[in-house]
Short mmCIF file of C-alpha atoms and ligand atoms in Angstrom, two decimals:
data_model
loop_
_atom_site.label_atom_id
_atom_site.label_comp_id
_atom_site.label_asym_id
_atom_site.label_seq_id
_atom_site.Cartn_x
_atom_site.Cartn_y
_atom_site.Cartn_z
CA MET F 14 50.21 8.84 61.17
CA LYS F 15 49.89 11.93 58.99
CA ASP F 16 49.62 11.25 55.25
CA THR F 17 52.20 13.68 53.89
CA THR F 18 51.65 12.48 50.32
CA THR F 19 48.14 13.87 50.29
CA ASP F 20 49.21 17.03 52.10
CA THR F 21 51.91 17.73 49.56
CA ALA F 22 49.53 17.89 46.64
CA ALA F 23 46.72 19.47 48.65
CA SER F 24 47.24 23.07 47.60
CA PHE F 25 47.51 22.16 43.93
CA THR F 26 44.45 19.93 44.31
CA SER F 27 42.33 22.95 45.19
CA PHE F 28 42.62 24.19 41.59
CA GLY F 29 40.88 21.06 40.29
CA LEU F 30 43.80 20.06 38.07
CA HIS F 31 43.55 16.70 36.31
CA PRO F 32 44.86 13.90 38.60
CA ASP F 33 47.43 12.77 35.99
CA LEU F 34 48.96 16.23 36.14
CA LEU F 35 48.80 16.36 39.92
CA SER F 36 50.73 13.13 40.15
CA SER F 37 53.60 14.53 38.09
CA ILE F 38 53.74 17.72 40.16
CA LEU F 39 53.96 15.56 43.23
CA ALA F 40 56.75 13.50 41.67
CA ALA F 41 58.59 16.74 40.76
CA GLY F 42 58.52 17.66 44.45
CA TYR F 43 56.38 20.79 44.17
CA THR F 44 54.75 21.43 47.52
CA THR F 45 53.09 24.84 47.37
CA PRO F 46 52.08 26.84 44.30
CA THR F 47 54.29 29.90 43.78
CA PRO F 48 52.51 33.31 43.70
CA ILE F 49 52.32 33.40 39.89
CA GLN F 50 50.94 29.86 39.87
CA ALA F 51 48.33 30.72 42.49
CA GLN F 52 47.20 33.66 40.38
CA ALA F 53 47.50 32.29 36.86
CA LEU F 54 46.27 28.71 37.25
CA PRO F 55 42.56 29.45 37.82
CA VAL F 56 42.47 32.23 35.19
CA VAL F 57 44.16 30.16 32.48
CA MET F 58 42.03 27.14 33.34
CA GLN F 59 38.95 29.29 32.66
CA GLY F 60 40.27 30.02 29.18
CA ARG F 61 40.97 33.73 29.77
CA ASP F 62 43.79 35.61 28.05
CA VAL F 63 46.61 36.70 30.35
CA MET F 64 49.20 39.46 30.32
CA GLY F 65 51.69 38.28 32.93
CA ALA F 66 54.64 40.20 34.36
CA ALA F 67 56.86 37.51 35.74
CA GLN F 68 60.47 36.61 35.41
CA THR F 69 62.13 33.27 35.01
CA GLY F 70 62.58 31.68 38.40
CA THR F 71 59.11 32.52 39.66
CA GLY F 72 57.60 29.22 38.52
CA LYS F 73 55.95 30.83 35.52
CA THR F 74 56.48 27.83 33.22
CA ALA F 75 54.28 25.63 35.40
CA ALA F 76 51.90 28.57 35.87
CA PHE F 77 50.99 28.50 32.20
CA SER F 78 51.76 24.90 31.21
CA LEU F 79 49.78 23.11 33.92
CA PRO F 80 46.45 24.79 33.13
CA ILE F 81 47.12 24.44 29.39
CA LEU F 82 47.72 20.71 29.78
CA HIS F 83 44.61 20.50 31.93
CA ARG F 84 42.57 22.13 29.16
CA LEU F 85 44.03 19.72 26.60
CA MET F 86 43.27 16.58 28.59
CA PRO F 87 39.90 15.99 26.85
CA PHE F 88 41.88 15.65 23.59
CA ALA F 89 44.44 13.22 25.02
CA THR F 90 44.43 10.00 23.03
CA THR F 91 46.63 6.94 22.79
CA SER F 92 45.88 6.67 19.06
CA ALA F 93 49.03 6.38 16.93
CA SER F 94 47.49 8.36 14.09
CA PRO F 95 49.20 11.75 13.55
CA ALA F 96 45.82 13.19 12.56
CA ARG F 97 44.63 12.60 16.13
CA HIS F 98 47.55 14.66 17.50
CA PRO F 99 47.31 18.11 15.88
CA VAL F 100 49.14 21.04 17.48
CA ARG F 101 46.68 22.58 19.92
CA ALA F 102 49.00 24.72 22.06
CA LEU F 103 51.92 26.73 20.70
CA ILE F 104 54.55 28.13 23.09
CA LEU F 105 57.00 30.59 21.54
CA THR F 106 60.27 31.50 23.27
CA PRO F 107 63.06 33.87 22.21
CA THR F 108 66.00 31.53 22.75
CA ARG F 109 66.83 27.92 22.09
CA GLU F 110 67.83 27.37 25.70
CA LEU F 111 64.50 28.63 26.95
CA ALA F 112 62.61 26.51 24.40
CA ASP F 113 64.53 23.49 25.61
CA GLN F 114 63.81 24.23 29.27
CA VAL F 115 60.15 24.97 28.80
CA GLY F 116 59.88 21.86 26.64
CA GLU F 117 61.54 19.72 29.29
CA SER F 118 59.15 21.05 31.96
CA VAL F 119 56.13 20.37 29.73
CA LYS F 120 57.37 16.81 29.10
CA LEU F 121 57.76 16.33 32.84
CA TYR F 122 54.27 17.63 33.64
CA CYS F 123 52.51 15.50 31.00
CA LYS F 124 54.54 12.33 31.44
CA ASN F 125 51.55 10.49 32.96
CA THR F 126 49.24 11.49 30.11
CA PRO F 127 49.07 10.49 26.42
CA LEU F 128 49.60 14.16 25.42
CA ARG F 129 52.57 14.63 23.11
CA SER F 130 54.93 17.60 23.07
CA ALA F 131 57.77 18.59 20.74
CA ILE F 132 60.51 21.21 20.91
CA VAL F 133 61.88 22.89 17.78
CA PHE F 134 64.68 25.45 17.58
CA GLY F 135 67.38 26.42 15.13
CA GLY F 136 71.05 25.52 15.12
CA VAL F 137 70.40 21.77 15.10
CA ASP F 138 69.43 19.28 12.38
CA ILE F 139 65.95 20.04 11.06
CA ASN F 140 65.15 16.50 9.84
CA ALA F 141 64.70 14.87 13.24
CA GLN F 142 62.37 17.73 14.19
CA ARG F 143 60.44 17.28 10.94
CA ASP F 144 59.90 13.57 11.67
CA GLU F 145 58.71 14.33 15.19
CA LEU F 146 56.31 17.02 13.97
CA ARG F 147 54.89 14.69 11.34
CA ARG F 148 54.13 12.11 14.02
CA GLY F 149 51.95 14.75 15.67
CA CYS F 150 52.04 16.62 18.99
CA GLU F 151 49.46 18.56 20.96
CA ILE F 152 51.97 20.98 22.47
CA LEU F 153 54.68 22.62 20.38
CA ILE F 154 57.45 24.67 21.98
CA ALA F 155 59.39 26.66 19.39
CA THR F 156 61.64 29.57 18.61
CA PRO F 157 60.09 31.76 15.89
CA GLY F 158 62.69 31.38 13.10
CA ARG F 159 62.82 27.59 13.09
CA LEU F 160 59.05 27.33 13.39
CA LEU F 161 58.68 29.41 10.23
CA ASP F 162 61.11 27.04 8.46
CA HIS F 163 58.88 24.13 9.44
CA ILE F 164 55.75 25.98 8.35
CA GLU F 165 57.35 26.71 4.97
CA GLN F 166 58.35 23.06 4.58
CA LYS F 167 54.78 22.08 5.49
CA ASN F 168 56.03 19.93 8.34
CA VAL F 169 53.41 21.35 10.68
CA SER F 170 49.96 22.90 10.55
CA LEU F 171 48.88 25.48 13.10
CA ALA F 172 45.25 25.48 11.96
CA GLN F 173 44.01 23.83 15.15
CA VAL F 174 46.00 25.85 17.67
CA GLY F 175 43.62 26.95 20.39
CA ILE F 176 46.21 28.31 22.83
CA LEU F 177 49.19 30.59 22.14
CA VAL F 178 51.89 31.52 24.67
CA LEU F 179 54.48 34.23 24.08
CA ASP F 180 57.14 33.62 26.71
CA GLU F 181 59.70 36.33 27.54
CA ALA F 182 57.96 38.60 25.06
CA ASP F 183 60.23 41.53 25.94
CA ARG F 184 63.26 39.53 24.86
CA MET F 185 61.50 38.51 21.65
CA LEU F 186 61.01 42.17 20.78
CA ASP F 187 64.61 43.02 21.76
CA MET F 188 65.79 40.29 19.43
CA GLY F 189 63.75 41.64 16.53
CA PHE F 190 61.23 38.80 16.33
CA LEU F 191 58.16 40.99 15.82
CA PRO F 192 57.83 40.37 12.04
CA ASP F 193 58.25 36.61 12.64
CA LEU F 194 55.61 36.70 15.38
CA ASP F 195 53.21 38.49 13.03
CA ARG F 196 53.74 35.87 10.36
CA ILE F 197 53.21 33.02 12.82
CA VAL F 198 50.12 34.52 14.42
CA ARG F 199 48.54 34.94 10.99
CA GLN F 200 48.59 31.13 10.70
CA LEU F 201 46.55 30.68 13.88
CA PRO F 202 42.77 30.61 14.25
CA ALA F 203 41.44 33.98 15.40
CA GLN F 204 39.39 32.20 18.08
CA ARG F 205 42.01 31.19 20.63
CA GLN F 206 43.35 31.78 24.10
CA SER F 207 46.56 33.86 24.22
CA LEU F 208 49.00 34.33 27.08
CA LEU F 209 51.85 36.80 27.09
CA PHE F 210 54.63 36.74 29.69
CA SER F 211 57.26 39.40 30.00
CA ALA F 212 59.73 40.58 32.62
CA THR F 213 58.85 44.19 31.81
CA PHE F 214 55.69 45.99 30.69
CA SER F 215 57.15 48.57 28.32
CA PRO F 216 54.87 50.51 25.94
CA GLU F 217 56.00 48.14 23.13
CA ILE F 218 54.91 45.12 25.15
CA ARG F 219 51.55 46.71 25.87
CA LYS F 220 51.13 47.33 22.14
CA LEU F 221 51.96 43.70 21.43
CA GLY F 222 49.42 42.71 24.07
CA ASN F 223 46.77 44.91 22.49
CA ASN F 224 47.38 43.26 19.12
CA PHE F 225 47.51 39.64 20.24
CA LEU F 226 45.34 39.43 23.36
CA ASN F 227 41.61 39.66 23.89
CA ASN F 228 40.49 41.38 27.09
CA PRO F 229 43.41 39.94 29.07
CA VAL F 230 43.64 39.51 32.83
CA SER F 231 46.78 41.27 34.10
CA ILE F 232 48.91 39.33 36.52
CA GLU F 233 51.97 40.82 38.13
CA VAL F 234 53.95 38.98 40.74
CA ALA F 235 57.26 40.75 41.00
CA ALA F 236 58.24 44.30 40.33
CA ARG F 237 60.70 44.88 37.52
CA ASN F 238 63.44 45.57 40.01
CA ALA F 239 62.61 42.88 42.52
CA THR F 240 65.32 40.52 43.66
CA ALA F 241 64.17 37.40 45.49
CA ASP F 242 64.30 37.58 49.28
CA THR F 243 65.84 34.13 49.25
CA VAL F 244 68.97 35.46 47.54
CA LYS F 245 71.66 36.74 49.88
CA GLN F 246 73.50 39.55 48.12
CA ILE F 247 77.18 40.07 48.85
CA ALA F 248 79.63 42.48 47.21
CA PHE F 249 83.42 42.53 47.30
CA SER F 250 85.80 45.13 46.02
CA ALA F 251 88.24 43.54 43.58
CA GLU F 252 90.51 44.93 40.89
CA GLY F 253 91.67 43.31 37.65
CA ASP F 254 93.14 39.88 38.16
CA GLU F 255 91.96 39.71 41.74
CA LYS F 256 88.53 38.98 40.33
CA ARG F 257 89.76 35.67 38.92
CA LEU F 258 91.50 34.84 42.20
CA ALA F 259 88.31 35.76 43.99
CA VAL F 260 86.24 33.37 41.84
CA MET F 261 88.67 30.54 42.59
CA HIS F 262 88.72 31.35 46.28
CA ILE F 263 84.93 31.56 46.51
CA VAL F 264 84.43 28.25 44.69
CA ARG F 265 87.05 26.48 46.73
CA SER F 266 86.44 27.90 50.19
CA LYS F 267 82.70 27.40 49.89
CA LYS F 268 83.19 23.98 48.24
CA LEU F 269 80.75 24.96 45.50
CA SER F 270 80.05 22.43 42.78
CA GLN F 271 77.75 24.63 40.63
CA VAL F 272 78.40 28.33 40.12
CA ILE F 273 77.38 30.64 37.30
CA VAL F 274 79.87 33.45 36.68
CA PHE F 275 78.76 36.35 34.48
CA THR F 276 81.04 38.31 32.21
CA ASN F 277 80.06 41.10 29.83
CA THR F 278 81.82 39.81 26.72
CA LYS F 279 82.06 36.53 24.83
CA ALA F 280 85.87 36.77 24.67
CA GLY F 281 85.97 37.52 28.39
CA ALA F 282 83.84 34.45 29.14
CA SER F 283 86.08 32.14 27.08
CA ARG F 284 89.25 33.60 28.58
CA LEU F 285 88.06 33.33 32.16
CA ALA F 286 86.86 29.73 31.70
CA ARG F 287 90.26 28.79 30.22
CA GLN F 288 92.13 30.48 33.08
CA LEU F 289 90.00 28.80 35.74
CA GLU F 290 90.46 25.47 33.99
CA ARG F 291 94.24 25.99 34.07
CA GLU F 292 94.00 26.66 37.79
CA GLY F 293 92.33 23.29 38.30
CA LEU F 294 88.61 24.14 38.34
CA LYS F 295 86.20 22.38 36.01
CA ALA F 296 85.07 25.42 34.06
CA GLU F 297 83.27 25.96 30.75
CA SER F 298 81.92 29.01 28.98
CA ILE F 299 78.57 29.52 27.28
CA HIS F 300 78.06 32.43 24.92
CA GLY F 301 76.72 33.46 21.55
CA ASP F 302 79.82 32.42 19.58
CA LYS F 303 79.34 28.78 20.52
CA SER F 304 77.22 26.52 18.33
CA GLN F 305 73.88 25.36 19.64
CA LEU F 306 75.23 21.86 20.07
CA GLU F 307 78.21 23.11 22.10
CA ARG F 308 75.92 25.21 24.28
CA MET F 309 73.61 22.30 24.96
CA LYS F 310 76.53 20.00 25.79
CA VAL F 311 77.98 22.52 28.24
CA LEU F 312 74.59 23.05 29.86
CA GLU F 313 74.01 19.31 30.21
CA ALA F 314 77.44 18.84 31.78
CA PHE F 315 76.73 21.69 34.19
CA LYS F 316 73.36 20.22 35.14
CA LYS F 317 75.02 16.86 35.76
CA ASP F 318 77.63 18.48 38.05
CA GLN F 319 80.43 17.67 35.61
CA VAL F 320 81.21 21.37 35.31
CA GLU F 321 81.74 23.41 38.48
CA VAL F 322 81.90 26.89 37.00
CA LEU F 323 79.76 28.01 34.07
CA VAL F 324 81.05 31.32 32.72
CA ALA F 325 78.21 32.95 30.83
CA THR F 326 77.24 36.10 28.99
CA ASP F 327 73.76 37.58 29.43
CA VAL F 328 72.31 36.44 26.12
CA ALA F 329 73.40 32.83 26.58
CA ALA F 330 72.23 32.74 30.17
CA ARG F 331 68.85 34.31 29.68
CA GLY F 332 66.23 31.95 31.03
CA LEU F 333 68.72 29.26 32.03
CA ASP F 334 67.02 27.03 34.51
CA VAL F 335 69.40 24.88 36.42
CA ALA F 336 67.73 23.69 39.58
CA GLY F 337 69.45 24.73 42.77
CA VAL F 338 72.39 26.86 41.65
CA PRO F 339 73.67 27.90 45.06
CA CYS F 340 75.73 30.84 43.87
CA VAL F 341 75.92 33.39 41.06
CA ILE F 342 79.00 35.58 40.71
CA ASN F 343 78.98 38.86 38.81
CA TYR F 344 82.60 38.93 37.62
CA ASP F 345 81.78 41.94 35.44
CA LEU F 346 78.95 44.15 36.59
CA PRO F 347 76.32 44.45 33.85
CA PHE F 348 76.05 47.80 32.06
CA ASN F 349 72.30 47.64 32.47
CA ALA F 350 71.16 47.34 36.09
CA GLU F 351 68.11 45.29 35.07
CA ASP F 352 70.44 42.58 33.80
CA TYR F 353 71.75 42.25 37.35
CA VAL F 354 68.25 41.28 38.48
CA HIS F 355 68.01 38.71 35.67
CA ARG F 356 71.46 37.35 36.42
CA ILE F 357 70.95 36.79 40.11
CA GLY F 358 67.54 35.28 39.34
CA ARG F 359 69.50 32.12 38.43
CA THR F 360 69.86 31.42 42.14
CA GLY F 361 67.29 31.31 44.93
CA ARG F 362 64.65 29.95 42.55
CA ALA F 363 61.17 28.96 43.64
CA GLY F 364 61.92 29.50 47.29
CA ALA F 365 65.37 27.84 47.46
CA SER F 366 68.11 29.95 49.05
CA GLY F 367 71.08 31.23 47.10
CA GLU F 368 73.95 33.69 47.15
CA ALA F 369 74.69 36.40 44.62
CA ILE F 370 78.23 37.76 44.81
CA ALA F 371 79.29 40.88 42.95
CA LEU F 372 82.96 41.68 42.32
CA VAL F 373 83.14 45.44 42.12
CA SER F 374 86.22 47.31 40.89
CA SER F 375 86.76 50.99 41.51
CA SER F 376 85.85 51.74 37.88
CA ASP F 377 82.55 49.84 38.36
CA MET F 378 81.31 52.11 41.16
CA HIS F 379 78.79 53.96 39.00
CA LEU F 380 77.33 50.63 37.76
CA TRP F 381 77.16 49.39 41.33
CA ALA F 382 75.37 52.58 42.35
CA ASP F 383 72.81 52.05 39.53
CA ILE F 384 72.20 48.47 40.71
CA GLN F 385 71.76 49.55 44.32
CA LYS F 386 69.30 52.21 43.20
CA LEU F 387 67.26 49.85 41.04
CA THR F 388 67.07 47.05 43.58
CA GLY F 389 66.55 49.42 46.49
CA LYS F 390 69.24 47.55 48.40
CA ASN F 391 72.22 48.91 50.24
CA THR F 392 74.68 46.05 50.12
CA GLU F 393 77.89 46.85 51.96
CA LEU F 394 81.02 46.52 49.86
CA GLN F 395 83.42 44.21 51.67
CA ARG F 396 87.11 43.55 51.40
CA LEU F 397 88.15 40.22 50.03
CA ASN F 398 90.57 38.34 52.15
CA LEU F 399 92.33 36.40 49.44
CA PRO F 400 94.90 33.67 50.05
CA SER F 401 98.52 34.65 49.39
CA THR F 402 100.47 33.67 46.30
CA PRO F 403 98.56 31.41 43.92
CA SER F 404 100.43 28.19 43.33
CA ARG F 405 101.41 26.93 39.91
CA THR F 406 101.27 23.27 40.89
CA PRO F 407 99.92 20.74 38.38
CA SER F 408 96.15 20.67 38.30
CA ARG F 409 95.79 17.12 39.66
CA GLN F 410 97.78 17.98 42.78
CA ARG F 411 95.81 21.18 43.23
CA ASP F 412 92.58 19.32 42.89
CA ASN F 413 93.53 17.05 45.78
CA SER F 414 94.58 19.92 47.98
CA ARG F 415 91.23 21.56 47.29
CA ARG F 416 89.31 18.58 48.52
CA THR F 417 91.30 18.23 51.73
CA HIS F 418 91.46 21.91 52.57
CA LYS F 419 89.49 23.28 55.45
CA PRO F 420 87.29 26.19 54.37
CA GLN F 421 88.42 29.55 55.69
CA ASP F 422 85.11 31.34 55.66
CA GLU F 423 86.02 33.04 58.90
CA ILE F 424 88.63 35.08 57.01
CA PHE F 425 86.42 35.57 54.00
CA TYR F 426 84.06 38.36 54.95
CA LYS F 427 85.58 41.55 56.23
CA PRO F 428 83.82 44.91 56.20
CA TYR F 429 85.13 47.04 53.40
CA GLN F 430 86.97 50.21 54.36
CA PRO F 431 86.52 52.53 51.39
CA VAL F 432 90.22 53.44 51.10
CA ALA F 433 89.78 54.59 47.52
CA SER F 434 86.53 56.45 48.00
CA THR F 435 88.33 59.79 48.02
CA ALA F 436 89.89 59.11 44.61
CA PRO F 437 88.22 60.94 41.73
CA LYS F 438 85.78 58.74 39.79
CA THR F 439 87.58 59.23 36.50
CA GLN F 440 90.92 58.01 37.79
CA PRO F 441 91.45 54.46 36.52
CA ALA F 442 92.08 51.80 39.11
CA PRO F 443 95.69 50.73 39.38
CA ARG F 444 96.13 47.39 37.64
CA HIS F 445 98.62 44.84 38.86
CA ASN F 446 100.32 42.17 36.84
CA GLY F 447 98.37 39.24 38.20
CA ASN F 448 101.08 38.29 40.64
CA VAL F 449 99.14 39.16 43.76
CA GLY F 450 101.42 39.50 46.76
CA ALA F 451 101.10 41.02 50.18
CA SER F 452 103.17 44.08 49.36
CA GLN F 453 101.13 44.84 46.25
CA GLY F 454 97.95 44.31 48.19
CA LYS F 455 98.94 46.95 50.68
CA LYS F 456 99.71 49.45 47.96
CA ARG F 457 96.41 49.18 46.11
CA SER F 458 93.97 51.99 46.51
CA VAL F 459 91.04 49.61 47.11
CA GLY F 460 92.37 47.52 49.94
CA ILE F 461 92.65 43.75 49.77
CA LEU F 462 93.57 41.80 52.86
CA LEU F 463 95.77 38.90 51.98
CA GLY F 464 95.39 35.92 54.23
CA GLY F 465 97.45 32.81 54.91
CA GLY F 466 98.41 30.34 52.17
CA TYR F 467 95.40 28.52 50.86
CA TYR F 468 96.34 26.52 47.77
P1 LIG P 528 60.46 28.89 36.04
O1 LIG P 528 60.24 30.25 36.63
O2 LIG P 528 59.26 28.39 35.34
O3 LIG P 528 61.68 28.86 35.19
O4 LIG P 528 60.68 27.86 37.25
C1 LIG P 528 61.82 27.92 38.07
C2 LIG P 528 62.07 26.63 38.81
O5 LIG P 528 61.12 26.44 39.85
C3 LIG P 528 62.01 25.37 37.95
O6 LIG P 528 63.14 24.57 38.27
C4 LIG P 528 60.74 24.67 38.38
O7 LIG P 528 60.87 23.28 38.27
C5 LIG P 528 60.62 25.10 39.83
N1 LIG P 528 59.23 25.19 40.32
C6 LIG P 528 58.16 25.67 39.66
N2 LIG P 528 57.07 25.65 40.43
C7 LIG P 528 57.44 25.14 41.63
C8 LIG P 528 56.76 24.87 42.86
N3 LIG P 528 55.45 25.13 43.00
N4 LIG P 528 57.46 24.34 43.87
C9 LIG P 528 58.78 24.08 43.72
N5 LIG P 528 59.49 24.32 42.59
C10 LIG P 528 58.83 24.85 41.55
#
């Protein structure tokens, strides 16, 4: 009989990774290296500097952490002495969420080794982090501001850091972290390996690379505008309140238990989550006005399937890694087409399939055109066939009806007839009062087919 266990790890084995790391990859269910892993692993293992263009979702965390851990294995010790566990690899990320995710991945990859890792970011109690740092760790994952606090408090020394990673460097620059980065890098030995990852290669990023990297190898796996082939892109025309009804219909008819819905504003995210909650969906919002603790709690609940719909703004969602999100909905289209690529990168990760649904109102047409241009796709705008009047039954009753209802996907996708396409672009879309009914549906300039009762 074929030994599938050996086969599974075979492609990773060819890199010569330490067996204790291979065993954790195997346990994590990784079968084949992703393109960025195939390119970066050998180069990083050799100790070369890297300038990598890769977005979240490509497997870039493993691409840099696995070879780093491999290089640190000679230093792995079971000694309890903090002095034997100095920080040897520093990974800087722009956001707390990304630090947490990278840190969790690193912990997973080195769980069969004595290597220690720690994650530090702001917005949470500093004392527990201080205690962990003082116990010693070979790998430190940090956001710049909190790391500087720890350096000032002398909770950590970076004098023995031999490897530096700047993850999502473009976002770090956008968020104004350059002075902090300069201060941190001044603490590091000049002789070190440095890796820089960024979704884009702007002139500013190249300048950063010139300053921090030494003769780097350039690795590029996905163009700036690339959307994964594994993501099926669908677009519906929807005006005003129909967008909310559409979200409910999509979640219910497709029986989705994990959906990320993007809005453009923090207030919009909170409002939509509250409305969906009132309609009986388990919804939460995640945005910049929430405390770090609240954000982490919401994210945990979402990962554990306790929250069906996560309504998020771009900043809060950047880098979110929730394995296997089957669907991302763009409730608001982003003003910047590149954000669309980031948003839908939350689904279809590392080869898994996913669906990205855009809800496009007539006033969004110019944004939709920008997105189509950037992604080089021509996604047909379809009519939404929404159920008739939404019920106002108590949430518990609605919840039951949802579980017993037969999905009506057959009425869901209808080719869009651009009824409103002759209307001038500047003319605002007619807004209805939220009480969607068949007669209103017929009157609207962007047509909505209203199907049989669903709720
Ligand atoms: P990242 O781009 O690093 O955020 O990774 C995206 C997701 O892909 C994470 O959930 C990883 O656990 C997963 N992943 C990374 N590498 C592989 C692989 N070779 N096979 C399967 N999943 C992977």
